[in-house]
PDB file of C-alpha atoms in Angstrom:
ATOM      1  CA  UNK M 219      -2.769 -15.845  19.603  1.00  0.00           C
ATOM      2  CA  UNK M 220      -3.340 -12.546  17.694  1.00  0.00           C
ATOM      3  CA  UNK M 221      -7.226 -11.952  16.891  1.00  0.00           C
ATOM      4  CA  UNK M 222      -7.829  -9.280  15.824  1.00  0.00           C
ATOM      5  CA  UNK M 223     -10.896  -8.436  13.495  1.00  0.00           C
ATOM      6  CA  UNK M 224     -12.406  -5.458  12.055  1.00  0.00           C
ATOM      7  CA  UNK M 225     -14.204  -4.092  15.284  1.00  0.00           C
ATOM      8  CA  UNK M 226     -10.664  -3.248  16.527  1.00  0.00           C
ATOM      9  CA  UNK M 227     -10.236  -0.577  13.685  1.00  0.00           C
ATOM     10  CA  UNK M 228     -13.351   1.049  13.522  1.00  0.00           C
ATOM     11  CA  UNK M 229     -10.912   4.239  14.731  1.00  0.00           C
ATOM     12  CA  UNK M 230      -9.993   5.111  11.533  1.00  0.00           C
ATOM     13  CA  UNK M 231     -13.151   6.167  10.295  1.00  0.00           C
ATOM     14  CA  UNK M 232     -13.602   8.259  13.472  1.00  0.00           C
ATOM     15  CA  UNK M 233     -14.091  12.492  12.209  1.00  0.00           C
ATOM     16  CA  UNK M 234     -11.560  12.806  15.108  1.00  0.00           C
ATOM     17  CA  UNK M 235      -8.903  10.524  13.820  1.00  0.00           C
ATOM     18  CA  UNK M 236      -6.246  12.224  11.996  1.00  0.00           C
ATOM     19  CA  UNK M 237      -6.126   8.965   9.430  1.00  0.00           C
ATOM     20  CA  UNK M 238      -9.106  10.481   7.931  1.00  0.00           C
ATOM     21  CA  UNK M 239      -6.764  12.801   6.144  1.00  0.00           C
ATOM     22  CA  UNK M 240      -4.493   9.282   4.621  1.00  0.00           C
ATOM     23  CA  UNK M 241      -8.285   8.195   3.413  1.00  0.00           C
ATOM     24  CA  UNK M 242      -8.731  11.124   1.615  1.00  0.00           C
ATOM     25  CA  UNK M 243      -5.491  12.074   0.182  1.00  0.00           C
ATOM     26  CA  UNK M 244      -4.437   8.218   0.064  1.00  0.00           C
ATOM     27  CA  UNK M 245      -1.753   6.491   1.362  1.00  0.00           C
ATOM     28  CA  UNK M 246       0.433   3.099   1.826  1.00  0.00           C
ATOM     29  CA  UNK M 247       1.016   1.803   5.156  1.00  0.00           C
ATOM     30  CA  UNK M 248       3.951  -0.345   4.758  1.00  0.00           C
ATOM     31  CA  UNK M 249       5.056  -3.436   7.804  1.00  0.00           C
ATOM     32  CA  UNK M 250       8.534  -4.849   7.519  1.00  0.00           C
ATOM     33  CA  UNK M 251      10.461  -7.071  10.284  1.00  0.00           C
ATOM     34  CA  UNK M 252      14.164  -6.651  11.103  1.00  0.00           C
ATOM     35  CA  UNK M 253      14.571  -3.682   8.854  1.00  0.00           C
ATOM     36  CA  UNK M 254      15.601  -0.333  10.708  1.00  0.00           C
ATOM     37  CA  UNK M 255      13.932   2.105   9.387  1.00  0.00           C
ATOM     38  CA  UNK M 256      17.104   3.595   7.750  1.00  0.00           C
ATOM     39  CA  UNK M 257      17.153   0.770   5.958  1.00  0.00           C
ATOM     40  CA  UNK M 258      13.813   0.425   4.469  1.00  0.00           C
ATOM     41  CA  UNK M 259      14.386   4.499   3.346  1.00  0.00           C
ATOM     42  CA  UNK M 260      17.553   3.830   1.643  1.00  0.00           C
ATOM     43  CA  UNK M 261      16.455   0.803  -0.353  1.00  0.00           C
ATOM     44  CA  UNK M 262      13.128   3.144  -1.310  1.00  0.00           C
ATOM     45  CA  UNK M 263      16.117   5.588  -2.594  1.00  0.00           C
ATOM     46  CA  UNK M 264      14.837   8.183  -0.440  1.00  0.00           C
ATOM     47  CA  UNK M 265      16.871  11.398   0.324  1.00  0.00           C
ATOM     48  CA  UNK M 266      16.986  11.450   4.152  1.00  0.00           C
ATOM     49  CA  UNK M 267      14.884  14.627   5.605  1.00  0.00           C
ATOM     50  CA  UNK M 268      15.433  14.405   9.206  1.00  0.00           C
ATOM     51  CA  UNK M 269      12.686  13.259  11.920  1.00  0.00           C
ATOM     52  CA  UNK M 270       8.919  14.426  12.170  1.00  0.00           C
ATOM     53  CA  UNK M 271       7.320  14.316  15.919  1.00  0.00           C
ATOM     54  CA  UNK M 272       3.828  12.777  15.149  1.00  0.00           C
ATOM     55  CA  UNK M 273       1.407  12.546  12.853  1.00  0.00           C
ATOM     56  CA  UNK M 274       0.604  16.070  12.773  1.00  0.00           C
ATOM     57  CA  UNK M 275       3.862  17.107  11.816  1.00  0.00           C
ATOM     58  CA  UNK M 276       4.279  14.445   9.109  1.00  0.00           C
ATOM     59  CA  UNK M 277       1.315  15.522   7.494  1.00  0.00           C
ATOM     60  CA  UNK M 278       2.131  19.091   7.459  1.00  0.00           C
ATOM     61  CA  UNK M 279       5.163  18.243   5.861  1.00  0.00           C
ATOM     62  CA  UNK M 280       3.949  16.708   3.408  1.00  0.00           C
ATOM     63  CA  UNK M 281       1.612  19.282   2.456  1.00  0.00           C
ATOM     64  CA  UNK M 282       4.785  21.818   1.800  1.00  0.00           C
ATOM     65  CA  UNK M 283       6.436  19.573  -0.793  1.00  0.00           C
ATOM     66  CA  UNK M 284       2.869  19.354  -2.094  1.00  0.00           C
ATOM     67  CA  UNK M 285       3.148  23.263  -1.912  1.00  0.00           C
ATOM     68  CA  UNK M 286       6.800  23.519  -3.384  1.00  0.00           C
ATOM     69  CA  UNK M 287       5.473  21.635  -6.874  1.00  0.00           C
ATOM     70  CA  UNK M 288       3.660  23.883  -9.811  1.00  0.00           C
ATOM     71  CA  UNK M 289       2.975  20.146 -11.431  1.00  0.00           C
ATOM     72  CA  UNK M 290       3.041  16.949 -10.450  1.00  0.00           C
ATOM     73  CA  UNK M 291       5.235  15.790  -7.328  1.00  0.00           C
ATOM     74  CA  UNK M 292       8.316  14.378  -8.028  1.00  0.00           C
ATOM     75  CA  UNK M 293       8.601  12.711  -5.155  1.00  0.00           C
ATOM     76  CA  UNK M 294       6.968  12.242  -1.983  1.00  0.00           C
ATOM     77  CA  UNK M 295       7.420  12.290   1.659  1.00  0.00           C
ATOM     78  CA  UNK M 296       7.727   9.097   3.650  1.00  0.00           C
ATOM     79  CA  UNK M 297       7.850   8.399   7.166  1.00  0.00           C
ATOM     80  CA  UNK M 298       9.294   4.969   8.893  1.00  0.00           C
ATOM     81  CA  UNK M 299       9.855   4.092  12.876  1.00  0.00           C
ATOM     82  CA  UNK M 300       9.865   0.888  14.513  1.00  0.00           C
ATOM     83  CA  UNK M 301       7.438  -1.047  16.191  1.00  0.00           C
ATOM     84  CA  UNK M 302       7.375  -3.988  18.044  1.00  0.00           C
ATOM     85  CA  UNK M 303       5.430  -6.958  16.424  1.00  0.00           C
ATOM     86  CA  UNK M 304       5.972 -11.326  16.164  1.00  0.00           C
ATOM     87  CA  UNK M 305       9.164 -12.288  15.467  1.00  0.00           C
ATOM     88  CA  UNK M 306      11.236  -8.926  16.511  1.00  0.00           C
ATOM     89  CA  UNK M 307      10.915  -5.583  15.501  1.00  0.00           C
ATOM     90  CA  UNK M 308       9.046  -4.625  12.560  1.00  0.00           C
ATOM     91  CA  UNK M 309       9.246  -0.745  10.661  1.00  0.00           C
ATOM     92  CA  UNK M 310       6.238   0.658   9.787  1.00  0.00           C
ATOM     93  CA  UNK M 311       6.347   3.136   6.659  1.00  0.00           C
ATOM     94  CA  UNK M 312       3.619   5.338   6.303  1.00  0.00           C
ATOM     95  CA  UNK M 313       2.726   7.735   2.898  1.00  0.00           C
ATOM     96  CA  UNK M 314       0.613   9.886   1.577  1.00  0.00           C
ATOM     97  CA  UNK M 315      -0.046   9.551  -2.349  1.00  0.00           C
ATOM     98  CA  UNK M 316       3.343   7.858  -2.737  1.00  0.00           C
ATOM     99  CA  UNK M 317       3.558   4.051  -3.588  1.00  0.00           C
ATOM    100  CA  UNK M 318       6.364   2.599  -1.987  1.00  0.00           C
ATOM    101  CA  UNK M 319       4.830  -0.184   0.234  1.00  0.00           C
ATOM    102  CA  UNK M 320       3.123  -1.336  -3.892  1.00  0.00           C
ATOM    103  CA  UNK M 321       6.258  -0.774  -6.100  1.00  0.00           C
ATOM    104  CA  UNK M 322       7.339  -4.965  -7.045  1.00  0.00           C
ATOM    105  CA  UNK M 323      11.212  -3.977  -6.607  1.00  0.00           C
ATOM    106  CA  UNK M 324      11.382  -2.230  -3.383  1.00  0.00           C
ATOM    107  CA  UNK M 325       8.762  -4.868  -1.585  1.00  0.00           C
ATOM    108  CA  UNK M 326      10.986  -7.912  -3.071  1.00  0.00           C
ATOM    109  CA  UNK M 327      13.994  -6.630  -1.780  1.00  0.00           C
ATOM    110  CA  UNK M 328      12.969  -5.486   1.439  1.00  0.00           C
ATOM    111  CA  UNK M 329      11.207  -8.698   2.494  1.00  0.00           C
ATOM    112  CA  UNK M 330      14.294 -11.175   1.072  1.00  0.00           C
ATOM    113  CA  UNK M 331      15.021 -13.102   4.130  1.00  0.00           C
ATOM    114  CA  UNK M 332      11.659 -11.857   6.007  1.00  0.00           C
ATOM    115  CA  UNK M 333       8.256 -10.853   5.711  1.00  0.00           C
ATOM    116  CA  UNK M 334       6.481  -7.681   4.142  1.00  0.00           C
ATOM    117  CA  UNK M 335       2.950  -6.650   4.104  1.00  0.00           C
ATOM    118  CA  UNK M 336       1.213  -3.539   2.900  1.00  0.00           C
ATOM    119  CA  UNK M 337      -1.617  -2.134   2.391  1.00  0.00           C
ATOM    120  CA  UNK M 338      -3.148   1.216   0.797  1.00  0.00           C
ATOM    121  CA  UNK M 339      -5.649   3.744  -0.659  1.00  0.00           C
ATOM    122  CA  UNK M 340      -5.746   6.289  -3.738  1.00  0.00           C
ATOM    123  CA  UNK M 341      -7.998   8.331  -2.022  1.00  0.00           C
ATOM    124  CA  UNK M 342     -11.402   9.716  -3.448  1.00  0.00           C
ATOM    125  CA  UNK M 343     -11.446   7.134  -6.238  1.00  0.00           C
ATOM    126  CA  UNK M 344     -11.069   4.594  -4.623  1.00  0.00           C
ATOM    127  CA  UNK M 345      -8.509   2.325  -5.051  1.00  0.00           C
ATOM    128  CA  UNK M 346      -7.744  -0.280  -2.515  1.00  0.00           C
ATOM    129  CA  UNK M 347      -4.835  -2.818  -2.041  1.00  0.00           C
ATOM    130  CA  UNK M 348      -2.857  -5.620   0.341  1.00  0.00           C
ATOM    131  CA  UNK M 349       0.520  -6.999  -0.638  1.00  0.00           C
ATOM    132  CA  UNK M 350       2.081 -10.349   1.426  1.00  0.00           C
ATOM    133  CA  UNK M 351       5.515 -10.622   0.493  1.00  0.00           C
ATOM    134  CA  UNK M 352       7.506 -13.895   1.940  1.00  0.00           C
ATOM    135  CA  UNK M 353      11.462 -13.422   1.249  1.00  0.00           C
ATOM    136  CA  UNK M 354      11.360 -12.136  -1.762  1.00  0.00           C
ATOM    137  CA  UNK M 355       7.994 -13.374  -3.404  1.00  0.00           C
ATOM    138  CA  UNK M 356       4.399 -11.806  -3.669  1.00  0.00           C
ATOM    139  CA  UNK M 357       2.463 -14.441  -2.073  1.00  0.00           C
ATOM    140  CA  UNK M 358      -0.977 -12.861  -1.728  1.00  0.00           C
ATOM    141  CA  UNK M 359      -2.471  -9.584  -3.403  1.00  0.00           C
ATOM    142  CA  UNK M 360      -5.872  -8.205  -3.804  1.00  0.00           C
ATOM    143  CA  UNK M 361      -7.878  -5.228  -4.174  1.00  0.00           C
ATOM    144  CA  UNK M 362     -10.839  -6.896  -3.875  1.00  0.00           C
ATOM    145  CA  UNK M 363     -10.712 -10.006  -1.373  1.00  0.00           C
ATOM    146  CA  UNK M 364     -12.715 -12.543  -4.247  1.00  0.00           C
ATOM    147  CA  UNK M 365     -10.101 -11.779  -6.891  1.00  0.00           C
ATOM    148  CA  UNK M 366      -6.502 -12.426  -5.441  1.00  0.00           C
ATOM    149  CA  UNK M 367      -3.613 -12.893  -7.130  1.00  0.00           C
ATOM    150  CA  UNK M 368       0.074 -13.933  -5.898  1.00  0.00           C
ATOM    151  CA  UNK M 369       2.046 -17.130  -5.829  1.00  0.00           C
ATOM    152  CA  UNK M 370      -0.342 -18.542  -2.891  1.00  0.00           C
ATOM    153  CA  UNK M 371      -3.563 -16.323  -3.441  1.00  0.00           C
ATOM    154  CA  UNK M 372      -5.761 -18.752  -1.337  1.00  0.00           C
ATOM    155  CA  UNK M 373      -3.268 -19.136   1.410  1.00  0.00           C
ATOM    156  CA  UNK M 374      -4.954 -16.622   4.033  1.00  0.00           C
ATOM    157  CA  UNK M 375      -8.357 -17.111   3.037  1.00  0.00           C
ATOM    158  CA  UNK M 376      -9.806 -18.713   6.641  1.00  0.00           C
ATOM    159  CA  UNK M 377      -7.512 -15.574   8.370  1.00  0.00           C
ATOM    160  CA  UNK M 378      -9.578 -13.417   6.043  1.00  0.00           C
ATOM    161  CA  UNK M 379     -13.247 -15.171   6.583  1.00  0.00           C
ATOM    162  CA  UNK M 380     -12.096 -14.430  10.505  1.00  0.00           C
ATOM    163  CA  UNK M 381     -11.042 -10.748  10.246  1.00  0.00           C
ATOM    164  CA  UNK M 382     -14.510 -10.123   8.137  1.00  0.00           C
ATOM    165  CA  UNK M 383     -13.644 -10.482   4.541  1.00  0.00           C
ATOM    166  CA  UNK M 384     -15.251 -13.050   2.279  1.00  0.00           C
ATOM    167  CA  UNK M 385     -12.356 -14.883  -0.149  1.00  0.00           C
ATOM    168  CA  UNK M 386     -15.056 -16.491  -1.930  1.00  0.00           C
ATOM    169  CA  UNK M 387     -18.112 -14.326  -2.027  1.00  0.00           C
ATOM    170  CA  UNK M 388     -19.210 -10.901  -1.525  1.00  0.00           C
ATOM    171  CA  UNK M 389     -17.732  -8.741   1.465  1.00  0.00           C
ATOM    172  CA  UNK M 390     -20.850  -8.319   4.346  1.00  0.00           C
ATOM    173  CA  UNK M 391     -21.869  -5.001   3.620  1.00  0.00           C
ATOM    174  CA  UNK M 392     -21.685  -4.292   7.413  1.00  0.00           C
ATOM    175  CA  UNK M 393     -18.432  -4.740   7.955  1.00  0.00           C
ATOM    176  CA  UNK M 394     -15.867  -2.055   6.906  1.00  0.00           C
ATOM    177  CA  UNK M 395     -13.518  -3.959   3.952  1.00  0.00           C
ATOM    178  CA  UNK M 396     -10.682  -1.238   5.026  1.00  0.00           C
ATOM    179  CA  UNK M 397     -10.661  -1.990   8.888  1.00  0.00           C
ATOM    180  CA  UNK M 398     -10.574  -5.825   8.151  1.00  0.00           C
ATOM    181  CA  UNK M 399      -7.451  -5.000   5.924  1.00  0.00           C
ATOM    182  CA  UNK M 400      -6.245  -3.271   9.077  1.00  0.00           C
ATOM    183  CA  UNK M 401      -6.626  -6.640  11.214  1.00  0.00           C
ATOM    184  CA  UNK M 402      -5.226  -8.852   8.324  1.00  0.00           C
ATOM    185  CA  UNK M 403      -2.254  -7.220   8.518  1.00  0.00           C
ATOM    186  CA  UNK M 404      -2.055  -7.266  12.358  1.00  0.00           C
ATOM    187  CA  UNK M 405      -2.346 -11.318  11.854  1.00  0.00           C
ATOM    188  CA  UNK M 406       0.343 -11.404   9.659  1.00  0.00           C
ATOM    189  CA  UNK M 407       2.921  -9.147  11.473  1.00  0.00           C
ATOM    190  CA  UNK M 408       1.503  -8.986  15.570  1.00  0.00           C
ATOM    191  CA  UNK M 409       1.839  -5.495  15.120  1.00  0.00           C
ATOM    192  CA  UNK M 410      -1.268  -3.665  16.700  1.00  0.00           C
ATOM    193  CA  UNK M 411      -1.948  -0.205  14.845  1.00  0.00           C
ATOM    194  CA  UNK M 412      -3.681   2.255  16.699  1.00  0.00           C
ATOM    195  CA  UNK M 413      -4.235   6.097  16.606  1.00  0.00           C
ATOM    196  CA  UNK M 414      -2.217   6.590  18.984  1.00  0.00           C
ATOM    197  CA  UNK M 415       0.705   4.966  18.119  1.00  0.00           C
ATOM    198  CA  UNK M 416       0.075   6.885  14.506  1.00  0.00           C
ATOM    199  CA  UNK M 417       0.144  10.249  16.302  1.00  0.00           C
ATOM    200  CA  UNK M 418       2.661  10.118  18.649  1.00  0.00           C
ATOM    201  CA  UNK M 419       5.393   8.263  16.552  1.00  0.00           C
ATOM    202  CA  UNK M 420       8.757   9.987  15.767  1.00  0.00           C
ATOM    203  CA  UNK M 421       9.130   9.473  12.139  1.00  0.00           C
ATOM    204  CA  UNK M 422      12.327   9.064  10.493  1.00  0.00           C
ATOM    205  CA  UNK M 423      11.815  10.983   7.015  1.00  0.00           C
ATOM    206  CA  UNK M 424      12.876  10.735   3.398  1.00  0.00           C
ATOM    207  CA  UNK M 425      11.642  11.988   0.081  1.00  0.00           C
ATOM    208  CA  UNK M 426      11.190   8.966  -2.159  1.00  0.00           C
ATOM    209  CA  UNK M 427      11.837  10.019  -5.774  1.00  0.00           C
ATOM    210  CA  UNK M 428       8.831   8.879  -8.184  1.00  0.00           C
ATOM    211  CA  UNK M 429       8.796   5.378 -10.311  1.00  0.00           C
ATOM    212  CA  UNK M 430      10.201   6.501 -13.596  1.00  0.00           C
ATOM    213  CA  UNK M 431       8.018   6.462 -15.697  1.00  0.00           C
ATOM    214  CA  UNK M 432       8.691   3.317 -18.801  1.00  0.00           C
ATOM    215  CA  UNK M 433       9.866   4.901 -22.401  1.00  0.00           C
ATOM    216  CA  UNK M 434       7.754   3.204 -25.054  1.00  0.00           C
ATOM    217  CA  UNK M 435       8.744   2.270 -28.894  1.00  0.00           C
ATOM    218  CA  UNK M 436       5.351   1.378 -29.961  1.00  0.00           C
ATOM    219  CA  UNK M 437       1.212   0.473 -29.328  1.00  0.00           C
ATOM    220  CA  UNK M 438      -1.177  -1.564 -30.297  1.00  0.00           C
ATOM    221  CA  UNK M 439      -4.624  -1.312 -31.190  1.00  0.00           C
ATOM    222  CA  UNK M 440      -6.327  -4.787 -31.691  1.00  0.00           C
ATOM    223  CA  UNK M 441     -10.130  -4.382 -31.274  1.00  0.00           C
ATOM    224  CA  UNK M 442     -12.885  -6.643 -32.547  1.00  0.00           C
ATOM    225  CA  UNK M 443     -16.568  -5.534 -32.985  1.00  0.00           C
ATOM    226  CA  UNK M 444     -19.952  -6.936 -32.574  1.00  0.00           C
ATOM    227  CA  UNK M 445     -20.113  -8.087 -36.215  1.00  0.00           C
ATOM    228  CA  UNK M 446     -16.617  -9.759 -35.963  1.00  0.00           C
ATOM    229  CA  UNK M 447     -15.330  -7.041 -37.925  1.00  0.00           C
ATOM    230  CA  UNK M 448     -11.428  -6.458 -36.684  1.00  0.00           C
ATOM    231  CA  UNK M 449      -9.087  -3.044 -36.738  1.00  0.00           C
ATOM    232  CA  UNK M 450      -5.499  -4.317 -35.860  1.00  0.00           C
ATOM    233  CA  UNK M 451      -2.736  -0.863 -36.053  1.00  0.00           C
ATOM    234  CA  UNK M 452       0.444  -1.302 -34.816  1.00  0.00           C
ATOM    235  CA  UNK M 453       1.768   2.333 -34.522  1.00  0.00           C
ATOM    236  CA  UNK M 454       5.362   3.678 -33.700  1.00  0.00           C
ATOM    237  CA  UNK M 455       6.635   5.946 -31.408  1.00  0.00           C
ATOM    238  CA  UNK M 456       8.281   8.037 -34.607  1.00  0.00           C
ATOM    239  CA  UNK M 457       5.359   8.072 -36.245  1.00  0.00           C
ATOM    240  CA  UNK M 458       3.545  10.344 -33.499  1.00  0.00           C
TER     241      UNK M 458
END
């Protein structure tokens, strides 16, 4: 029986743990069973970009695409190698600023037939979230652990009471909210993540273009005020 909790991640916090760099920058760890990690790549659309030995060397590559835009990236660089875990082998995808582990499509496809999970950071801000996918279907999702959304949001509460976070009340403010996320997912995939199997991994690479971005015809501006006084403009796109 898996147990894990949020003691057994209080590594990633650690000044010596090169994760502190995927808190800052952000990043999406990403947990999928029987999917090589060629596979997961290619249904991202990523352009394959060889293999990265460690950590080190997948975050130094990153930081030369950063380099190699004036603007914003176009894409970004993500890094996928296998792992065993329950059920099989699992890939583990790991990012930094991208979004692949949180983007609806590539999460429903990859976990038709199995199970997904991911979970991630924006960085400074921050922004914090966990995804449970079951063949096909967001079944759990939450940035913060009282407000969860999904087609069975209340499924994993008495995992998440046991790993340290509080479906139904306010996290304990002594126990880190990131490192129970950590544990979470180890009870949902049996996959133990530690620093060293971060660091010494041989990542199989690809450059994962970004989400296009939607084209818009039109917005609208509906806002009532305190005297029930109401401004309604519906504006088109041509009219900018």
């Amino acid at each position: 029986m898996i147990s894990a909790t949020a003691a057994d991640y209080g590594w990633i916090r650690s000044p010596s743990s090169f994760f502190t760099y995927a808190l800052e920058a952000g990043y999406t760890l990403t947990l999928v069973r029987g999917v090589s990690p060629a596979e997961l790549l290619e249904v991202a659309g990523a352009e394959p970009q060889g293999v990265c030995e460690g950590l080190v060397e997948l975050i130094e590559q990153h930081a030369d695409i950063l380099d190699g835009y004036e603007d914003s990236p176009e894409s970004f660089l993500a890094g996928a190698f296998t792992v065993p875990g329950e059920g099989g082998d699992w890939t583990l995808a790991l990012e930094f600023g991208g979004d692949l582990g949180t983007r609806p499509s590539i999460m429903e496809a990859l976990s038709t037939g199995t199970r997904a999970v991911s979970h991630s950071s924006n960085g400074g801000k921050p922004m914090d979230f966990f995804h449970w996918y079951e063949d096909g279907e967001l079944r759990t999702t939450f940035e913060w652990p009282t407000d969860r959304t999904g087609s069975t949001p209340d499924e994993l509460n008495e995992v998440m009471r046991e790993v340290g976070l509080h479906p139904t009340r306010d996290s304990d403010p002594n126990i880190d909210t990131k490192a129970a996320v950590f544990a979470l997912t180890e009870r949902l995939t049996g996959v133990q993540v530690t620093e060293e199997l971060l660091a010494e991994a041989e990542y199989q690479t690809g450059n994962v273009p970004e989400a296009p971005v939607d084209e818009w015809e039109s917005i609208t501006v509906d806002i009532t005020d305190a005297h029930g006084e109401r401004t309604y403009v519906h504006v088109r796109r041509d009219q900018l």
